[in-house]
Amino acid sequence: MTRTLFDLAGRVAVITGGGMGLGQAMAIGLAGAGADVAVADLDIAAAAETVTQIRALGRRACAIRCDVAKPDDITHLFDQIDEELGPVEILVNNAGLGSHTKPEDVSLAEWQQVIEVNLTGSFLCAQHAGRRMLPRRKGSIINISSIGGATSLGRGNFAYGIAKGAVIQFTRDLAVEWAKHNVRVNAILPCQFRTRG
């Protein structure tokens, strides 16, 4: 069904946080449309499980351990993808970190971690991907924000909602900056999904 909607054959995709849940489903969906997929995740065993499912579809895939809060990990991620699969044409910035602490109780350390994973990690991955996409004048970046980035959820989602709201604005600005290079930048705002665990 997916291949009748669009064909990604021969394209290289990377998805962060692709080891389980929504990220895993998206990684398998990309492969189902014909893409070769790099699965990046803190949990390398989970990433490897996703890769096994992708290879069963006849696509090339690799699992790479990556903490998007660490710039060196992101550099290693894209270097390894270049070596194993080729230049990235599709980036899904899915890795994220929740927070359920009331505003008056959020520590600076928690605030910084939520911003680093949800916003700064997406920026750094997009920057690395963009440096590969812009000269080739093609590419697509999909940032996974949240319904919490467009409205206030309450219930201690303070830092998370602000980070995801920033992802939405980051997407708008990057889309304007890179449209002239034929690189598309969009955001998806999921609600809640029932996942394993």
mmCIF file of C-alpha atoms in Angstrom:
data_model
loop_
_atom_site.group_PDB
_atom_site.id
_atom_site.type_symbol
_atom_site.label_atom_id
_atom_site.label_comp_id
_atom_site.label_asym_id
_atom_site.label_seq_id
_atom_site.Cartn_x
_atom_site.Cartn_y
_atom_site.Cartn_z
ATOM 1 C CA MET A 1 0.000 0.000 0.000
ATOM 2 C CA THR A 2 2.729 2.477 0.964
ATOM 3 C CA ARG A 3 4.592 1.941 -2.325
ATOM 4 C CA THR A 4 1.456 2.928 -4.249
ATOM 5 C CA LEU A 5 1.406 6.297 -2.452
ATOM 6 C CA PHE A 6 5.074 7.171 -2.847
ATOM 7 C CA ASP A 7 8.296 5.418 -3.730
ATOM 8 C CA LEU A 8 11.487 5.942 -1.716
ATOM 9 C CA ALA A 9 13.524 3.301 -3.538
ATOM 10 C CA GLY A 10 17.224 4.094 -3.539
ATOM 11 C CA ARG A 11 16.963 6.804 -0.886
ATOM 12 C CA VAL A 12 18.778 6.770 2.434
ATOM 13 C CA ALA A 13 16.839 7.693 5.566
ATOM 14 C CA VAL A 14 17.872 8.088 9.190
ATOM 15 C CA ILE A 15 15.520 8.114 12.137
ATOM 16 C CA THR A 16 16.582 8.998 15.647
ATOM 17 C CA GLY A 17 14.855 7.154 18.457
ATOM 18 C CA GLY A 18 13.997 4.425 15.968
ATOM 19 C CA GLY A 19 14.377 1.479 18.306
ATOM 20 C CA MET A 20 10.818 1.231 19.558
ATOM 21 C CA GLY A 21 7.366 2.743 19.608
ATOM 22 C CA LEU A 22 6.428 5.375 17.058
ATOM 23 C CA GLY A 23 10.055 5.649 15.890
ATOM 24 C CA GLN A 24 10.233 1.956 15.101
ATOM 25 C CA ALA A 25 6.934 2.093 13.214
ATOM 26 C CA MET A 26 8.160 5.032 11.140
ATOM 27 C CA ALA A 27 11.481 3.320 10.390
ATOM 28 C CA ILE A 28 9.693 0.211 9.143
ATOM 29 C CA GLY A 29 7.273 2.400 7.186
ATOM 30 C CA LEU A 30 10.154 4.142 5.408
ATOM 31 C CA ALA A 31 11.647 0.768 4.543
ATOM 32 C CA GLY A 32 8.267 -0.417 3.308
ATOM 33 C CA ALA A 33 8.295 2.509 0.882
ATOM 34 C CA GLY A 34 11.699 1.382 -0.392
ATOM 35 C CA ALA A 35 14.196 3.424 1.641
ATOM 36 C CA ASP A 36 17.405 2.106 3.160
ATOM 37 C CA VAL A 37 17.303 3.081 6.826
ATOM 38 C CA ALA A 38 19.799 3.959 9.536
ATOM 39 C CA VAL A 39 18.224 3.432 12.951
ATOM 40 C CA ALA A 40 19.764 5.590 15.679
ATOM 41 C CA ASP A 41 18.898 4.983 19.305
ATOM 42 C CA LEU A 42 20.396 5.055 22.787
ATOM 43 C CA ASP A 43 19.296 1.425 23.105
ATOM 44 C CA ILE A 44 21.400 -0.365 20.486
ATOM 45 C CA ALA A 45 19.624 -3.679 21.078
ATOM 46 C CA ALA A 46 16.267 -2.065 20.287
ATOM 47 C CA ALA A 47 17.766 -0.412 17.200
ATOM 48 C CA ALA A 48 19.136 -3.780 16.077
ATOM 49 C CA GLU A 49 15.679 -5.337 16.452
ATOM 50 C CA THR A 50 14.231 -2.648 14.178
ATOM 51 C CA VAL A 51 17.038 -3.262 11.669
ATOM 52 C CA THR A 52 16.204 -6.978 11.605
ATOM 53 C CA GLN A 53 12.625 -6.143 10.633
ATOM 54 C CA ILE A 54 13.793 -3.703 7.967
ATOM 55 C CA ARG A 55 16.184 -6.217 6.419
ATOM 56 C CA ALA A 56 13.344 -8.735 6.290
ATOM 57 C CA LEU A 57 11.697 -6.291 3.867
ATOM 58 C CA GLY A 58 14.745 -6.527 1.623
ATOM 59 C CA ARG A 59 16.188 -3.126 2.468
ATOM 60 C CA ARG A 60 19.659 -2.186 3.664
ATOM 61 C CA ALA A 61 19.795 -0.993 7.256
ATOM 62 C CA CYS A 62 22.200 -0.312 10.095
ATOM 63 C CA ALA A 63 21.819 0.251 13.827
ATOM 64 C CA ILE A 64 23.878 3.031 15.396
ATOM 65 C CA ARG A 65 23.993 3.973 19.056
ATOM 66 C CA CYS A 66 23.473 7.714 19.385
ATOM 67 C CA ASP A 67 22.686 10.142 22.179
ATOM 68 C CA VAL A 68 21.373 13.228 20.388
ATOM 69 C CA ALA A 69 22.317 15.339 23.412
ATOM 70 C CA LYS A 70 25.978 14.645 22.581
ATOM 71 C CA PRO A 71 27.350 16.476 19.516
ATOM 72 C CA ASP A 72 30.153 13.930 19.032
ATOM 73 C CA ASP A 73 27.585 11.117 18.837
ATOM 74 C CA ILE A 74 25.736 12.977 16.087
ATOM 75 C CA THR A 75 28.930 13.540 14.105
ATOM 76 C CA HIS A 76 29.717 9.825 14.405
ATOM 77 C CA LEU A 77 26.150 8.940 13.373
ATOM 78 C CA PHE A 78 26.290 10.794 10.060
ATOM 79 C CA ASP A 79 29.848 9.708 9.301
ATOM 80 C CA GLN A 80 28.839 6.073 9.796
ATOM 81 C CA ILE A 81 25.749 6.463 7.618
ATOM 82 C CA ASP A 82 27.888 7.967 4.845
ATOM 83 C CA GLU A 83 30.174 4.947 5.065
ATOM 84 C CA GLU A 84 27.528 2.208 5.327
ATOM 85 C CA LEU A 85 24.553 3.497 3.328
ATOM 86 C CA GLY A 86 25.495 6.725 1.542
ATOM 87 C CA PRO A 87 24.391 10.356 1.869
ATOM 88 C CA VAL A 88 21.237 10.952 3.884
ATOM 89 C CA GLU A 89 18.244 12.190 1.885
ATOM 90 C CA ILE A 90 15.597 11.789 4.610
ATOM 91 C CA LEU A 91 15.978 12.687 8.290
ATOM 92 C CA VAL A 92 13.316 11.977 10.885
ATOM 93 C CA ASN A 93 14.124 13.785 14.134
ATOM 94 C CA ASN A 94 12.134 11.525 16.436
ATOM 95 C CA ALA A 95 14.323 11.136 19.545
ATOM 96 C CA GLY A 96 12.688 12.871 22.460
ATOM 97 C CA LEU A 97 12.564 13.092 26.219
ATOM 98 C CA GLY A 98 9.486 13.648 28.331
ATOM 99 C CA SER A 99 9.217 15.621 31.540
ATOM 100 C CA HIS A 100 6.407 15.624 34.080
ATOM 101 C CA THR A 101 7.620 18.141 36.646
ATOM 102 C CA LYS A 102 5.652 21.196 37.717
ATOM 103 C CA PRO A 103 7.218 24.537 36.721
ATOM 104 C CA GLU A 104 8.071 25.441 40.301
ATOM 105 C CA ASP A 105 9.920 22.169 40.769
ATOM 106 C CA VAL A 106 11.846 21.836 37.483
ATOM 107 C CA SER A 107 15.567 21.810 38.190
ATOM 108 C CA LEU A 108 17.995 23.545 35.869
ATOM 109 C CA ALA A 109 19.546 20.153 35.062
ATOM 110 C CA GLU A 110 16.189 18.688 34.011
ATOM 111 C CA TRP A 111 15.314 21.792 31.984
ATOM 112 C CA GLN A 112 18.631 21.658 30.138
ATOM 113 C CA GLN A 113 18.342 17.934 29.427
ATOM 114 C CA VAL A 114 14.829 18.264 27.981
ATOM 115 C CA ILE A 115 15.917 21.176 25.764
ATOM 116 C CA GLU A 116 19.114 19.389 24.680
ATOM 117 C CA VAL A 117 17.369 16.192 23.622
ATOM 118 C CA ASN A 118 14.183 17.600 22.090
ATOM 119 C CA LEU A 119 15.451 20.820 20.508
ATOM 120 C CA THR A 120 19.234 20.981 20.320
ATOM 121 C CA GLY A 121 19.525 17.354 19.197
ATOM 122 C CA SER A 122 17.039 18.014 16.387
ATOM 123 C CA PHE A 123 18.949 21.135 15.358
ATOM 124 C CA LEU A 124 22.321 19.358 15.259
ATOM 125 C CA CYS A 125 20.947 16.392 13.308
ATOM 126 C CA ALA A 126 19.256 18.762 10.841
ATOM 127 C CA GLN A 127 22.477 20.712 10.459
ATOM 128 C CA HIS A 128 24.493 17.578 9.665
ATOM 129 C CA ALA A 129 21.814 16.353 7.270
ATOM 130 C CA GLY A 130 21.489 19.764 5.646
ATOM 131 C CA ARG A 131 25.195 19.922 4.907
ATOM 132 C CA ARG A 132 24.701 16.770 2.836
ATOM 133 C CA MET A 133 21.375 17.758 1.278
ATOM 134 C CA LEU A 134 21.963 21.383 0.287
ATOM 135 C CA PRO A 135 24.776 20.790 -2.252
ATOM 136 C CA ARG A 136 22.731 17.985 -3.852
ATOM 137 C CA ARG A 137 19.595 20.164 -3.872
ATOM 138 C CA LYS A 138 17.321 17.479 -2.499
ATOM 139 C CA GLY A 139 16.214 16.166 0.843
ATOM 140 C CA SER A 140 13.468 16.012 3.406
ATOM 141 C CA ILE A 141 13.604 16.639 7.149
ATOM 142 C CA ILE A 142 10.685 15.634 9.361
ATOM 143 C CA ASN A 143 10.746 16.911 12.932
ATOM 144 C CA ILE A 144 8.558 15.107 15.436
ATOM 145 C CA SER A 145 7.071 17.740 17.706
ATOM 146 C CA SER A 146 3.957 17.085 19.780
ATOM 147 C CA ILE A 147 0.437 18.312 20.278
ATOM 148 C CA GLY A 148 1.986 19.583 23.517
ATOM 149 C CA GLY A 149 4.037 22.031 21.471
ATOM 150 C CA ALA A 150 0.908 23.678 20.073
ATOM 151 C CA THR A 151 -1.190 23.832 23.253
ATOM 152 C CA SER A 152 -0.637 23.713 27.004
ATOM 153 C CA LEU A 153 -1.111 20.214 28.388
ATOM 154 C CA GLY A 154 -0.584 20.995 32.052
ATOM 155 C CA ARG A 155 0.090 18.035 34.357
ATOM 156 C CA GLY A 156 3.788 18.886 34.628
ATOM 157 C CA ASN A 157 4.482 18.928 30.879
ATOM 158 C CA PHE A 158 6.010 22.394 31.246
ATOM 159 C CA ALA A 159 9.577 21.867 29.981
ATOM 160 C CA TYR A 160 8.510 19.254 27.425
ATOM 161 C CA GLY A 161 5.796 21.465 25.934
ATOM 162 C CA ILE A 162 8.133 24.434 25.642
ATOM 163 C CA ALA A 163 10.807 22.317 23.950
ATOM 164 C CA LYS A 164 8.301 20.868 21.477
ATOM 165 C CA GLY A 165 6.864 24.327 20.796
ATOM 166 C CA ALA A 166 10.381 25.471 19.967
ATOM 167 C CA VAL A 167 10.698 22.527 17.561
ATOM 168 C CA ILE A 168 7.675 23.855 15.671
ATOM 169 C CA GLN A 169 9.235 27.311 15.267
ATOM 170 C CA PHE A 170 12.612 25.763 14.431
ATOM 171 C CA THR A 171 10.842 23.827 11.657
ATOM 172 C CA ARG A 172 9.224 26.976 10.244
ATOM 173 C CA ASP A 173 12.475 28.910 10.149
ATOM 174 C CA LEU A 174 14.485 26.045 8.683
ATOM 175 C CA ALA A 175 11.827 25.461 6.011
ATOM 176 C CA VAL A 176 12.091 29.100 4.912
ATOM 177 C CA GLU A 177 15.899 29.044 4.961
ATOM 178 C CA TRP A 178 16.269 25.859 2.927
ATOM 179 C CA ALA A 179 13.283 25.996 0.547
ATOM 180 C CA LYS A 180 15.411 27.700 -2.116
ATOM 181 C CA HIS A 181 17.744 24.686 -1.995
ATOM 182 C CA ASN A 182 14.861 22.258 -2.613
ATOM 183 C CA VAL A 183 15.158 20.803 0.898
ATOM 184 C CA ARG A 184 11.785 20.346 2.570
ATOM 185 C CA VAL A 185 11.388 20.729 6.334
ATOM 186 C CA ASN A 186 8.126 19.741 8.038
ATOM 187 C CA ALA A 187 6.887 18.843 11.502
ATOM 188 C CA ILE A 188 4.419 16.253 12.734
ATOM 189 C CA LEU A 189 2.553 16.867 16.004
ATOM 190 C CA PRO A 190 1.477 13.466 17.362
ATOM 191 C CA CYS A 191 -0.801 13.026 20.340
ATOM 192 C CA GLN A 192 -0.479 9.967 22.576
ATOM 193 C CA PHE A 193 0.201 6.475 21.232
ATOM 194 C CA ARG A 194 -0.016 3.181 23.046
ATOM 195 C CA THR A 195 3.411 1.572 22.723
ATOM 196 C CA ARG A 196 5.213 -1.419 24.179
ATOM 197 C CA GLY A 197 6.222 -0.923 27.811
#
